Each structure stands twice: as structure tokens, then as C-alpha cells.
Coordinates of C-alpha atoms in Angstrom, one line a residue:
M1434 CA 45.2 -50.7 5.8
V1435 CA 45.5 -47.2 7.6
W1436 CA 44.8 -46.1 3.6
L1437 CA 41.6 -48.5 3.7
G1438 CA 40.3 -47.0 7.1
V1439 CA 40.8 -43.0 6.0
A1440 CA 39.4 -43.8 3.0
G1441 CA 36.3 -45.4 5.2
V1442 CA 35.9 -42.7 7.2
A1443 CA 35.7 -40.1 4.5
A1444 CA 33.2 -42.4 2.5
L1445 CA 31.4 -42.5 5.7
F1446 CA 31.5 -38.5 6.2
V1447 CA 30.3 -37.9 2.7
L1448 CA 27.4 -40.8 3.1
W1449 CA 26.7 -38.6 6.4
T1450 CA 26.7 -35.4 5.2
G1451 CA 25.1 -36.1 1.6
W1452 CA 22.0 -37.9 4.4
T1453 CA 22.2 -34.8 6.1
A1454 CA 21.8 -32.6 3.4
W1455 CA 19.0 -34.3 1.3
S1456 CA 17.0 -35.2 5.0
A1457 CA 17.4 -31.1 5.5
A1458 CA 16.2 -30.3 1.9
Q1459 CA 13.2 -33.1 2.3
D1460 CA 11.8 -31.0 5.5
L1461 CA 12.9 -27.7 3.6
D1462 CA 10.3 -29.1 0.9
E1463 CA 7.9 -30.1 3.3
V1464 CA 7.5 -26.6 4.9
E1465 CA 7.1 -25.2 1.6
R1466 CA 4.3 -27.7 0.8
S1467 CA 2.3 -27.4 4.4
A1468 CA 3.0 -23.7 4.3
R1469 CA 1.5 -23.5 0.9
V1470 CA -1.7 -25.3 2.4
L1471 CA -1.3 -23.2 5.7
R1472 CA -1.7 -19.9 3.7
N1473 CA -4.7 -21.2 1.1
E1474 CA -6.4 -22.4 4.1
L1475 CA -6.2 -19.0 6.5
Q1476 CA -7.5 -17.2 3.3
E1477 CA -10.3 -19.9 2.5
G1478 CA -11.0 -19.0 6.4
D1479 CA -10.9 -22.5 7.2
P1480 CA -9.3 -23.0 10.7
V1481 CA -9.6 -26.7 11.2
D1482 CA -7.3 -27.6 7.9
A1483 CA -5.2 -24.6 8.6
A1484 CA -4.5 -26.0 12.5
E1485 CA -3.7 -29.3 10.8
A1486 CA -1.1 -27.8 8.0
L1487 CA 0.4 -26.0 11.0
E1488 CA 1.1 -28.9 12.6
R1489 CA 2.9 -30.6 9.6
Y1490 CA 4.6 -27.3 9.4
Q1491 CA 6.2 -27.3 12.7
E1492 CA 7.0 -30.6 12.7
A1493 CA 8.8 -30.2 9.5
A1494 CA 10.3 -26.6 10.6
A1495 CA 12.0 -28.8 13.7
G1496 CA 13.4 -31.2 11.6
A1497 CA 14.8 -28.6 9.2
R1498 CA 16.4 -27.2 11.6
G1499 CA 18.2 -30.0 13.8
H1500 CA 19.3 -30.8 10.5
T1501 CA 21.2 -27.8 10.3
D1502 CA 22.3 -27.1 13.4
G1503 CA 25.3 -29.4 14.3
P1504 CA 28.7 -30.1 13.4
T1505 CA 28.2 -32.0 10.7
W1506 CA 26.3 -28.9 8.8
W1507 CA 29.0 -26.9 10.5
L1508 CA 31.6 -28.7 8.2
I1509 CA 29.7 -27.7 5.0
E1510 CA 29.7 -24.2 6.2
Q1511 CA 33.3 -24.4 5.8
L1512 CA 33.2 -25.7 2.2
P1513 CA 34.3 -23.5 -0.7
L1514 CA 31.6 -22.7 -3.1
Y1515 CA 28.9 -24.2 -0.9
G1516 CA 29.8 -22.8 2.6
D1517 CA 27.8 -19.8 2.0
D1518 CA 24.7 -21.4 0.4
A1519 CA 24.7 -24.2 3.5
E1520 CA 25.0 -20.8 6.1
A1521 CA 21.8 -19.3 4.2
I1522 CA 19.5 -22.7 4.3
S1523 CA 20.6 -23.4 8.5
T1524 CA 19.3 -19.3 8.8
A1525 CA 16.3 -20.1 6.7
A1526 CA 15.6 -23.4 8.5
A1527 CA 16.0 -21.9 12.0
V1528 CA 13.6 -18.7 10.7
L1529 CA 11.5 -21.1 9.6
D1530 CA 10.7 -22.9 13.0
D1531 CA 10.9 -19.5 15.2
L1532 CA 7.9 -18.8 13.0
G1533 CA 5.7 -21.7 13.3
E1534 CA 6.5 -21.7 17.3
D1535 CA 6.2 -18.0 18.0
G1536 CA 4.3 -16.3 15.0
I1537 CA 2.2 -18.4 12.9
P1538 CA 0.4 -20.1 15.5
Q1539 CA -1.2 -16.7 16.1
L1540 CA -2.6 -16.3 13.0
V1541 CA -4.5 -19.6 13.2
D1542 CA -6.1 -18.5 16.3
A1543 CA -7.3 -15.4 15.1
A1544 CA -8.7 -16.8 11.6
E1545 CA -10.9 -19.3 14.2
L1546 CA -12.0 -15.9 15.2
V1547 CA -12.8 -14.5 11.9
A1548 CA -14.2 -17.6 10.9
A1549 CA -16.5 -17.6 13.3
R1550 CA -17.6 -14.1 12.2
S1551 CA -16.6 -13.1 15.8
F1552 CA -15.4 -9.6 14.6
N1553 CA -18.3 -8.9 12.3
P1554 CA -20.5 -5.9 12.9
D1555 CA -24.1 -6.2 13.1
D1556 CA -26.5 -3.8 12.5
R1557 CA -23.4 -0.6 12.4
Q1558 CA -22.3 -2.6 15.6
F1559 CA -18.8 -3.4 16.3
P1560 CA -17.6 -6.0 18.8
L1561 CA -15.3 -4.2 20.9
E1562 CA -14.1 -6.2 23.4
V1563 CA -13.7 -8.9 20.4
I1564 CA -11.7 -6.4 18.2
A1565 CA -9.3 -5.8 21.4
S1566 CA -8.8 -9.2 22.1
V1567 CA -6.3 -10.1 18.9
G1568 CA -4.3 -6.5 20.0
E1569 CA -1.6 -8.7 22.2
P1570 CA -1.5 -12.1 19.9
A1571 CA -1.0 -9.8 16.7
R1572 CA 1.9 -8.0 18.7
E1573 CA 3.4 -11.4 19.6
S1574 CA 3.1 -12.2 15.9
E1575 CA 4.8 -9.0 14.3
Q1576 CA 7.8 -9.3 16.9
A1577 CA 8.0 -12.5 15.7
F1578 CA 7.8 -11.6 11.9
D1579 CA 10.2 -8.9 12.8
E1580 CA 13.3 -10.9 14.5
A1581 CA 12.8 -13.2 11.4
A1582 CA 13.1 -10.2 8.8
T1583 CA 16.2 -9.5 11.2
A1584 CA 17.6 -12.8 11.1
L1585 CA 17.3 -13.2 7.1
E1586 CA 18.6 -9.4 6.3
G1587 CA 22.0 -10.0 8.2
V1588 CA 22.7 -12.7 5.9
D1589 CA 25.1 -11.7 3.2
D1590 CA 23.4 -13.2 0.0
G1591 CA 25.7 -12.1 -2.5
S1592 CA 27.5 -15.4 -3.1
L1593 CA 24.3 -17.6 -3.0
V1594 CA 23.6 -19.0 -6.2
G1595 CA 20.9 -21.2 -8.5
P1596 CA 17.9 -22.3 -6.5
V1597 CA 19.6 -21.1 -2.8
A1598 CA 19.4 -17.6 -4.1
T1599 CA 16.2 -17.7 -5.7
S1600 CA 14.3 -19.2 -2.8
F1601 CA 16.5 -17.4 -0.1
E1602 CA 14.9 -14.3 -2.1
E1603 CA 11.6 -15.1 -1.8
L1604 CA 11.5 -16.3 1.5
R1605 CA 12.8 -12.9 2.3
T1606 CA 10.0 -10.9 0.3
I1607 CA 7.4 -13.1 2.2
V1608 CA 8.5 -12.3 5.7
L1609 CA 8.7 -8.9 4.9
D1610 CA 5.4 -8.4 3.5
A1611 CA 3.7 -10.5 6.5
R1612 CA 6.2 -8.1 8.7
A1613 CA 4.1 -5.0 7.5
T1614 CA 0.8 -6.6 7.4
L1615 CA 1.2 -7.9 10.6
G1616 CA 2.2 -4.3 12.3
S1617 CA -1.0 -3.2 10.5
A1618 CA -3.2 -5.8 12.0
Y1619 CA -1.8 -5.1 15.5
R1620 CA -1.6 -1.4 15.4
A1621 CA -5.6 -1.8 13.8
A1622 CA -6.7 -4.1 16.8
E1623 CA -5.1 -1.6 19.2
L1624 CA -6.6 1.4 17.6
M1625 CA -10.0 0.3 16.4
P1626 CA -11.6 0.4 19.8
S1627 CA -11.1 4.2 20.2
L1628 CA -11.3 4.9 16.6
L1629 CA -15.1 3.2 17.2
G1630 CA -15.9 5.6 20.1
A1631 CA -14.9 3.1 23.2
D1632 CA -13.4 6.1 24.7
G1633 CA -15.8 8.5 24.2
P1634 CA -17.8 9.5 20.5
R1635 CA -15.5 10.0 17.3
D1636 CA -16.2 11.9 14.1
H1637 CA -14.2 11.0 11.3
L1638 CA -14.2 12.0 7.5
L1639 CA -14.6 9.5 4.8
V1640 CA -12.8 11.2 1.9
F1641 CA -13.9 9.3 -1.3
Q1642 CA -11.3 9.9 -3.7
N1643 CA -12.0 10.0 -7.4
N1644 CA -9.0 8.3 -9.6
A1645 CA -10.2 9.9 -12.5
E1646 CA -9.0 13.3 -11.8
L1647 CA -5.6 12.1 -10.2
R1648 CA -3.7 13.9 -7.1
S1649 CA -0.6 12.4 -5.5
L1650 CA -2.1 10.8 -2.9
G1651 CA -4.9 9.0 -5.0
G1652 CA -7.4 11.3 -6.5
L1653 CA -9.8 14.7 -6.4
A1654 CA -11.3 14.7 -2.9
G1655 CA -14.8 15.0 -4.1
S1656 CA -17.5 13.0 -1.8
I1657 CA -17.0 13.6 2.0
S1658 CA -18.8 11.8 4.5
R1659 CA -18.9 12.4 8.2
I1660 CA -18.9 9.2 10.3
H1661 CA -20.3 9.3 13.8
A1662 CA -18.9 6.4 16.3
D1663 CA -20.4 6.0 19.9
D1664 CA -19.2 2.4 21.6
G1665 CA -18.9 0.8 18.6
E1666 CA -22.1 1.6 17.1
V1667 CA -21.2 3.8 13.7
E1668 CA -23.3 5.7 11.1
I1669 CA -23.0 8.4 8.5
R1670 CA -24.2 12.0 9.7
E1671 CA -23.5 14.2 6.8
Q1672 CA -22.4 14.5 3.4
E1673 CA -20.6 17.0 1.5
G1674 CA -19.4 17.6 -2.4
T1675 CA -16.1 19.7 -2.4
S1676 CA -17.0 21.3 -5.9
H1677 CA -19.5 23.6 -3.9
Y1678 CA -16.7 25.1 -2.0
L1679 CA -15.3 27.7 -4.0
G1680 CA -11.4 28.5 -4.1
R1681 CA -9.8 30.7 -1.5
D1682 CA -7.6 34.0 -2.2
R1683 CA -5.6 32.5 0.4
P1684 CA -4.8 28.8 1.9
V1685 CA -7.4 27.5 4.1
I1686 CA -4.3 26.6 7.0
P1687 CA -0.4 27.9 5.8
L1688 CA 1.6 26.2 3.4
T1689 CA 5.0 25.0 4.4
D1690 CA 8.0 26.7 2.0
G1691 CA 8.1 23.8 0.5
E1692 CA 4.3 23.2 -0.1
Q1693 CA 4.3 26.5 -1.7
R1694 CA 7.4 26.0 -3.9
V1695 CA 6.2 22.7 -5.5
F1696 CA 2.6 22.7 -5.4
G1697 CA 2.0 26.3 -5.3
P1698 CA -1.1 27.6 -3.3
A1699 CA -3.6 25.6 -4.9
L1700 CA -3.2 22.9 -2.6
G1701 CA -5.3 25.0 0.3
Q1702 CA -6.9 27.2 -1.6
W1703 CA -9.4 24.6 -2.7
F1704 CA -10.9 21.6 -1.0
M1705 CA -10.4 19.3 -3.7
N1706 CA -6.9 19.5 -3.7
A1707 CA -6.2 18.4 -0.3
S1708 CA -5.0 15.2 -1.8
M1709 CA -2.6 16.9 -4.2
T1710 CA 0.2 16.1 -1.4
P1711 CA 1.1 12.3 -1.1
D1712 CA 1.4 12.9 2.8
A1713 CA -1.8 11.4 4.0
G1714 CA -1.6 13.4 7.5
R1715 CA -0.7 16.9 5.8
A1716 CA -4.1 16.1 2.8
A1717 CA -6.1 15.3 6.3
M1718 CA -5.2 18.4 8.1
F1719 CA -6.3 20.6 4.9
A1720 CA -9.4 18.5 4.2
G1721 CA -10.2 18.7 8.4
A1722 CA -10.0 22.1 8.2
W1723 CA -11.6 23.1 5.5
W1724 CA -14.7 21.0 6.7
E1725 CA -14.8 22.8 10.2
Q1726 CA -14.4 26.1 8.2
E1727 CA -16.8 26.2 6.1
I1728 CA -19.4 23.5 7.2
G1729 CA -18.7 23.3 10.9
G1730 CA -17.5 21.1 13.6
E1731 CA -14.3 19.4 14.4
V1732 CA -13.5 15.8 13.4
D1733 CA -11.2 13.9 15.3
G1734 CA -9.5 12.3 11.9
V1735 CA -9.6 11.0 8.2
F1736 CA -10.0 8.3 6.0
F1737 CA -9.1 8.6 2.0
V1738 CA -10.3 5.4 0.6
D1739 CA -10.7 5.3 -3.8
P1740 CA -13.4 3.7 -5.8
V1741 CA -10.9 1.0 -6.8
A1742 CA -10.8 -0.5 -3.0
V1743 CA -14.8 -0.4 -3.0
S1744 CA -14.3 -2.6 -5.7
Y1745 CA -12.2 -5.2 -3.6
L1746 CA -14.7 -4.6 -1.0
L1747 CA -17.8 -5.6 -3.1
T1748 CA -16.1 -8.7 -4.0
A1749 CA -16.7 -9.6 -0.4
T1750 CA -20.0 -8.2 0.3
G1751 CA -21.6 -8.8 -3.2
P1752 CA -23.2 -6.1 -5.3
V1753 CA -25.0 -3.1 -3.5
Q1754 CA -28.5 -1.5 -3.7
V1755 CA -28.0 1.9 -4.3
P1756 CA -31.4 3.6 -3.4
G1757 CA -32.4 5.8 -6.6
Y1758 CA -29.4 4.7 -9.0
G1759 CA -29.6 0.7 -9.1
T1760 CA -26.6 -1.8 -7.7
V1761 CA -23.2 -1.4 -7.9
S1762 CA -21.1 -4.2 -7.9
S1763 CA -17.2 -5.2 -7.5
A1764 CA -17.3 -5.5 -11.4
D1765 CA -18.7 -1.8 -12.0
V1766 CA -18.4 0.5 -9.5
V1767 CA -14.9 2.1 -10.6
A1768 CA -16.6 2.9 -14.2
K1769 CA -20.0 4.0 -12.8
V1770 CA -18.6 6.7 -10.5
E1771 CA -15.2 8.0 -12.4
N1772 CA -16.5 7.6 -15.4
Q1773 CA -20.5 7.0 -16.7
I1774 CA -22.0 9.3 -14.1
Y1775 CA -19.9 12.3 -16.0
L1776 CA -21.2 11.0 -19.4
T1777 CA -24.8 11.0 -18.5
A1778 CA -25.2 13.7 -15.3
P1779 CA -23.1 16.6 -16.6
D1780 CA -24.3 18.7 -13.5
L1781 CA -21.6 19.0 -10.4
A1782 CA -24.4 18.3 -8.0
A1783 CA -25.9 15.2 -9.4
Q1784 CA -22.5 13.5 -9.9
E1785 CA -21.7 14.4 -6.5
E1786 CA -24.9 13.3 -5.0
Y1787 CA -24.6 10.0 -6.9
Q1788 CA -20.6 9.1 -5.3
N1789 CA -22.4 10.1 -1.8
A1790 CA -25.3 7.9 -2.4
V1791 CA -22.5 5.1 -3.7
A1792 CA -20.2 5.7 -0.6
K1793 CA -23.5 5.8 1.8
A1794 CA -24.8 2.2 0.6
V1795 CA -21.2 1.0 0.7
F1796 CA -20.4 1.9 3.9
N1797 CA -23.8 0.7 5.2
A1798 CA -23.6 -2.8 3.6
F1799 CA -19.9 -3.1 5.4
S1800 CA -21.2 -2.0 8.5
S1801 CA -24.2 -4.0 8.9
G1802 CA -21.7 -7.5 8.9
R1803 CA -22.5 -8.3 4.9
G1804 CA -20.1 -10.4 3.2
N1805 CA -17.4 -13.4 3.8
P1806 CA -15.5 -11.8 7.1
V1807 CA -12.3 -13.6 5.5
A1808 CA -12.7 -11.9 2.2
V1809 CA -13.4 -8.3 3.7
I1810 CA -10.3 -8.5 5.5
T1811 CA -8.4 -9.6 3.0
N1812 CA -9.7 -6.9 0.6
L1813 CA -9.4 -4.1 3.0
V1814 CA -5.6 -5.4 3.8
R1815 CA -4.8 -5.5 -0.2
G1816 CA -6.7 -1.2 -0.4
V1817 CA -3.9 -0.5 2.4
A1818 CA -1.0 -2.3 0.7
E1819 CA -1.7 -0.5 -2.9
G1820 CA -2.2 2.9 -0.9
R1821 CA -6.0 3.1 -1.6
I1822 CA -7.0 3.5 1.7
R1823 CA -4.8 5.6 3.9
M1824 CA -5.9 7.5 7.3
H1825 CA -4.9 10.0 9.9
S1826 CA -5.8 10.7 13.3
F1827 CA -5.8 14.2 15.2
V1828 CA -5.9 12.5 18.3
D1829 CA -2.6 12.3 18.9
P1830 CA -1.8 8.8 21.2
E1831 CA -4.2 7.2 17.9
Q1832 CA -1.6 8.5 15.3
E1833 CA 1.2 7.6 17.5
T1834 CA 0.1 4.2 17.1
I1835 CA -0.2 4.3 13.2
A1836 CA 2.5 6.2 13.1
G1837 CA 5.4 4.7 10.6
T1838 CA 2.8 2.1 9.5
E1839 CA 1.8 1.6 5.4
I1840 CA -2.0 2.8 6.8
A1841 CA -0.4 6.2 7.5
G1842 CA 0.8 7.2 4.0
E1843 CA 3.6 9.5 5.4
L1844 CA 6.2 11.6 3.5
T1845 CA 9.0 10.7 5.5
A1846 CA 11.6 13.4 6.0
D1847 CA 13.7 10.7 8.0
V1848 CA 17.0 10.7 7.0
D1849 CA 17.7 7.0 7.6
E1850 CA 15.2 5.9 5.3
A1851 CA 15.2 6.0 1.2
Q1852 CA 11.5 6.5 0.2
V1853 CA 11.1 7.3 -3.1
G1854 CA 8.1 8.4 -4.6
I1855 CA 6.8 8.7 -8.2
Y1856 CA 3.2 11.1 -8.0
V1857 CA 0.8 11.5 -10.8
N1858 CA -1.3 14.6 -10.7
D1859 CA -3.8 15.6 -13.9
A1860 CA -3.1 19.0 -14.7
L1861 CA -6.2 19.5 -16.8
E1862 CA -9.5 19.6 -14.6
S1863 CA -10.5 16.9 -16.5
K1864 CA -12.0 13.4 -15.7
M1865 CA -9.3 11.5 -18.2
T1866 CA -7.3 9.8 -16.1
Y1867 CA -10.0 7.6 -15.7
Y1868 CA -8.0 6.5 -19.1
L1869 CA -4.4 6.3 -17.6
T1870 CA -3.1 3.3 -17.3
Y1871 CA 1.0 3.5 -16.2
D1872 CA 3.6 1.4 -14.6
A1873 CA 6.5 2.6 -12.8
D1874 CA 9.7 0.7 -11.5
A1875 CA 13.1 1.1 -9.9
V1876 CA 15.9 -0.4 -8.8
A1877 CA 19.0 0.4 -6.6
R1878 CA 22.1 0.0 -8.6
S1879 CA 25.0 0.7 -6.7
C1880 CA 26.0 1.2 -3.3
S1881 CA 28.9 4.0 -2.5
G1882 CA 30.0 5.8 0.2
Y1883 CA 27.0 4.7 2.3
A1884 CA 24.6 5.9 -0.2
Q1885 CA 23.1 4.3 -2.8
E1886 CA 22.3 4.9 -6.7
V1887 CA 18.3 4.4 -7.7
V1888 CA 17.3 4.1 -11.7
G1889 CA 13.7 4.1 -12.1
S1890 CA 10.9 4.8 -14.7
I1891 CA 7.3 5.4 -15.0
R1892 CA 5.3 4.5 -18.6
L1893 CA 2.2 6.3 -18.7
T1894 CA -0.3 5.6 -21.6
N1895 CA -3.5 7.4 -22.6
A1896 CA -6.1 4.6 -23.5
V1897 CA -8.3 6.6 -25.4
A1898 CA -8.3 5.3 -28.9
P1899 CA -7.6 7.7 -31.3
G1900 CA -10.9 8.7 -33.2
T1901 CA -13.1 8.6 -29.7
D1902 CA -14.8 11.4 -29.5
V1903 CA -14.9 12.6 -25.7
P1904 CA -17.4 15.0 -24.4
P1905 CA -16.2 18.1 -22.2
T1906 CA -17.7 16.4 -18.7
V1907 CA -14.2 13.9 -19.3
S1908 CA -12.4 15.9 -21.3
G1909 CA -12.5 19.4 -19.6
I1910 CA -12.3 20.9 -22.3
F1911 CA -15.0 23.7 -22.7
P1912 CA -15.1 27.1 -25.1
G1913 CA -13.9 29.3 -23.1
G1914 CA -11.8 27.2 -20.8
R1915 CA -8.4 27.2 -19.4
F1916 CA -6.9 24.8 -21.6
Y1917 CA -9.5 25.2 -24.5
D1918 CA -6.5 26.4 -27.4
E1919 CA -3.7 24.3 -26.3
I1920 CA -5.0 21.1 -25.8
E1921 CA -7.6 18.5 -27.8
P1922 CA -10.4 16.9 -26.4
G1923 CA -9.2 13.2 -25.3
Q1924 CA -5.6 14.4 -24.5
Q1925 CA -4.1 14.6 -21.1
R1926 CA -2.4 17.1 -19.3
L1927 CA 0.1 15.2 -16.7
A1928 CA 2.2 16.7 -13.6
V1929 CA 4.3 13.8 -12.7
Y1930 CA 6.5 14.8 -9.7
V1931 CA 9.8 12.4 -8.7
V1932 CA 10.6 12.5 -4.9
G1933 CA 14.0 11.8 -3.8
P1934 CA 14.6 10.4 -0.2
A1935 CA 15.4 12.8 2.4
G1936 CA 19.4 14.2 2.1
G1937 CA 19.4 12.8 -1.6
S1938 CA 19.7 14.4 -4.8
I1939 CA 18.1 13.6 -8.5
D1940 CA 20.8 13.7 -10.7
A1941 CA 19.3 12.7 -14.1
L1942 CA 15.8 12.9 -16.0
S1943 CA 14.6 12.4 -19.2
L1944 CA 11.1 12.3 -21.5
D1945 CA 11.1 9.9 -23.6
S1946 CA 15.1 9.8 -23.8
R1947 CA 15.2 13.6 -23.9
S1948 CA 17.0 14.7 -21.7
F1949 CA 16.8 17.7 -18.7
D1950 CA 19.9 19.2 -18.7
P1951 CA 20.3 20.7 -15.7
V1952 CA 17.5 19.0 -13.9
A1953 CA 15.3 21.5 -12.2
T1954 CA 14.3 20.5 -8.4
E1955 CA 12.9 22.3 -5.6
D1956 CA 13.0 21.2 -2.3
L1957 CA 9.6 19.9 -0.4
D1958 CA 10.8 20.0 3.2
G1959 CA 13.7 18.0 3.1
R1960 CA 12.4 15.9 0.0
P1961 CA 14.2 16.9 -3.4
V1962 CA 11.6 17.0 -6.2
A1963 CA 11.9 17.4 -9.8
Q1964 CA 8.3 18.0 -12.0
V1965 CA 7.5 16.7 -15.5
V1966 CA 4.2 18.4 -17.1
T1967 CA 3.1 16.4 -20.2
V1968 CA 0.7 16.1 -22.8
L1969 CA -0.3 12.6 -24.1
D1970 CA -2.0 12.2 -27.3
K1971 CA -4.8 9.2 -27.5
G1972 CA -3.1 5.6 -27.8
E1973 CA 0.1 7.4 -27.1
T1974 CA 2.6 5.8 -24.2
Q1975 CA 5.2 8.2 -22.7
E1976 CA 8.0 7.4 -20.6
I1977 CA 9.9 9.2 -17.6
E1978 CA 13.2 7.9 -16.7
F1979 CA 15.2 9.2 -13.9
E1980 CA 18.7 8.6 -11.6
L1981 CA 18.7 9.8 -8.0
S1982 CA 21.2 9.2 -5.0
T1983 CA 20.1 8.4 -1.7
G1984 CA 20.9 10.0 1.4
P1985 CA 24.1 9.7 3.3
G1986 CA 23.5 6.4 5.5
Q1987 CA 20.3 5.2 3.8
T1988 CA 22.0 1.9 3.0
G1989 CA 18.5 -0.3 3.5
P1990 CA 15.7 -1.6 1.3
V1991 CA 14.5 1.5 -0.9
E1992 CA 10.4 2.0 -0.4
L1993 CA 9.0 3.1 -3.7
D1994 CA 5.9 4.8 -3.6
V1995 CA 3.3 5.4 -6.4
T1996 CA -0.1 6.7 -6.7
P1997 CA -2.8 4.6 -7.0
G1998 CA -4.3 4.8 -10.2
A1999 CA -7.9 3.9 -11.7
F2000 CA -7.0 0.0 -12.3
P2001 CA -6.7 -2.6 -10.0
G2002 CA -2.9 -2.9 -8.7
S2003 CA 0.2 -0.8 -8.0
S2004 CA 3.9 -0.3 -8.5
S2005 CA 4.5 0.4 -5.2
R2006 CA 7.0 -1.8 -3.2
T2007 CA 10.0 -2.5 -1.5
V2008 CA 13.5 -2.1 -3.3
R2009 CA 16.3 -4.8 -2.4
S2010 CA 18.9 -2.4 -1.6
S2011 CA 22.3 -2.7 -3.1
C2012 CA 24.6 -2.4 -0.5

């Protein structure tokens, strides 16, 4: 009888444990379903359905937390094989519940304001008070996602298996991405009134980067507009083309020793080369100095935007009429400003006039409030995430607000952060990188001695088909030109920079499996840099591979930063730590 009693208790325990696990699974499934609906409703700008989805999410998340936060679940966590999975599920349930109470409701409230077009400018006048009002809710939401990310990063997921491992990694990625986006949103809400002239008039440069002639930050600094803002009202006051300003004997501002070693004096000798450095802050300093010394008038900051980001914005505004030139749309703006204008207008001044006209027309459409507000914000966020929109303010409190965020585009020398850069530059003075496609990747392979070993690559393809004629205005090959005897029209000559983390080292480098031994590196102000110069034939693909070591103590996620190209998407991402 005693044995039967013990067996009965054991059976009841198994049943209870099984029911608890099943109930938790049911709740978590409902959390996932509700979260997907919630995300879709937020993206569609439907605050009513989003609020209903949030209620379902909150109820399911609270249930999941309740089922994974008690003595029964604690016993499950002690079981061999399954204990680590159970602990991860418990942490995930708690995180999801906390976000449902403290992180997501603010997003639903903001969606209601966006749907009501409360943030939309009207005839180039932005509603400063409404923009400022979302600062505190955005900060609260960012803090909730930051705490969630910290909780998830504290779980040792090395022993997780199967669906639990996959789901946990997906959740962590979503939370990390949301934290970054919300951080930018909070700082934007805090910063925008000042940028828009709430505290006095502001003048900013809008640098239209041309990906057809790549530079590390994105593209040649070609079309430049001065935007004046005063008490929320904005307008373009002046526009210039950088080809008008020929090279100086000496850089416009002094180069650092590292810039001199890696990029040479050309970085500071030509206005259009301001974005040769991948650091948006330094690029802004060069552009600002050129403007002030050559054109006149101080500026308060610099925005960098490329045509692909403009194409994203045009998906929200619809086609825009460019006075004197017809229309541009999301489908054709990149081709028109980066390729077709060079096929039809050989004169540099005519090319830049067209690009300035496009920049002004799109800016006016945006600042007049055109387009679906949800789509406008979504596509601007996409542009920032892909490195296609960057800014730097010369007003110290403003720059302090965005420091460390995606939009700041900093090449950090912080010894605590593992940042790896792969930067592509046209080395031909051509418009050939319009035809360049590439994808990059990196993996943290091992962790030893509080440092990580990272391996990575970039595959580069010249998309010009063999036999295609490429005119000099695109190929950059002119009789008597610099590369006339070395490069055939249609080939691409590229300079690729691999930049390791501060305090790290680049240990191996190869081009199509041909190793560089030893690896020649330069010091870019605390960052190791290796350069590969290569020529791509029409239709050819080449691959650069590298191995590097992070600096001591850089045991966290690795940030991979890649030059955005003349095609949608980006290889920039956060690489999971191997430690």
C-alpha cells in the first residue's frame, strides 16, 4: 500500500508537471501569435487593432510567467537534460511579461499619434510640441527593452537544444533590434525640436551621397544642400555641387596621423572625399569645413543620405515631380541619379544640377507632409539601420544625445566594444560601383583569454555583362586619364578596408584564397586596418576573407559595419559573441 501511495504521488507529480509545461507552452504560443498581430498592426498604423492585440498579449504573457514561476517549475529546472531549457523558458516568459506592461504599451500609444498624422509637417512646418511629447514614453520603452536584453543576455544558451535554442535566439535578436530602434526613437524625440529650430535658428548640410562612386561611409559627397530651420519651419536655402571645388594643396582641416596613414591627404583635399572616412563625425567635420571656407556661413550639423534611402522614402510619399526633369519614384530614383544622368548628360555641372533638383524635390515632398506617416517613419528607420542615413551635430548637447546610437555612425576607438568594419571605395574615379553588388559576413569563432577570434568575408561582383559597352562618363576611362593605360572600360578598381576592433589585430587576409603574408596593417587612431586593392573584370566575382582578434575584454557581441551599396539591404549586423 505504501508503494502504491508513493506511485500515486509520483503519477500526480508527473501529471501536474506535464500540465504546467503544456499550459506554459500554450500561453507562449499565444504570446507569439499576439505579438505577430501586434507588430503587423503597428506597421499598418492601426492603433485600435493594435490595442486589442496588446491585451491578448498581456494576458498570455502573464499566464506564461505564472506557469513558469513557482515550485513546480523550479523542480523542472533541476532535472538533467531539460533544466537549462526550462530556466531559459522561465526567463523568456518573465521578459515577455515585463515588456507587455512596461515596454510595448508606449508603442501602441505612439501608433495612435502617428495614425492621426500628429507628427506630420504641414507646408514645411513641423509640430514641435507633439514631437517633444513622445520623448519620455520612448525613454521608458527603451529602458524596458534594455532591461529585457540584459536579462536574456544573462542566460547561458550554450546548452539549449532544438526548438528552445532556436526560439530563444530569435527572441534575443528581436529584443536587441528593438532596443536599438527605440534608442534612436527616444533620442530623435529629444533632439528633433532643437534641430528644427525650437531653441533658435539652425543650419544643417544635407549631403547626398552617390553610391555609384563608393566611399567608406556610403558614397561620393556630391550634391550638398543647406537646410535652414527656425521654430519648426524648414526650407532649403542653398545648393552646391562639390565638383566645383578642386583639390587643395593641403587638407581643409588637419588629418589625424591615422587618417594620413590609411587614406592619405586626398581625404581632406577634395570636398567630394569627405565620406572616404567611415566615421560620420569626421566626415561631417570635413564637409562642414569645406562649406564654411569655400561657400561661407557656419553650419550646425551635417546629414548624410544616399539615393537608396531616398527610394525607401519615396515608397511612402509616392512619385515626386522634379521641376524641369519629370518624376522620380521608388522604383527608378537610384537608376536616374546614379546611372542614367551620366549616360545622358556628360557635363559635370548638368549632372549635379539634376541631383540637386531631385534632393530638393524629395525634401519638399517630405517636409510638406506627403505620404503615409507610418510608412515614412518605417522607411526612415530602415535607412538608419542600413547605414544610409547618418548625422552629426556641431552643437555639443545635441551630439551628446545621439552619441553611441546607429544614426551617429561612429568609428569607435572604445576598447570595450568589438566593432569590425568592411569598407568599400571606388578607386577609379568612376561611376562603376553602381554595378557593384556585394555581401559580407562575420562569425565569432572562438573565445580565449577574454578575447574573440572573428572570421569574415566579403564577396564582390561586377554586374556588368561581358561585351557591354560602358561610356567614359561611367567607366572613368578617358584618353590621357589617370588609369587609361591600366584599366579597360567596364572593369572596376576597388579599395577595400578591413578594420579590426580597438586593441585587436588582423591575423590573416586573402583574396580568392591567395594569402597576404605577412598582413600589412596600419593604425587608424587605435584601430588596425588592412587594405586590399583589386580589379574586377566584367561579370567577375572575387572574395576577400580575413581572420582577426578582438581587443582584450571584448567578450560581448561583435558589431559588423559594412559600407551600404547602390542596392537595397545591408550586411551590417550584430554578430553573436563566442564567449
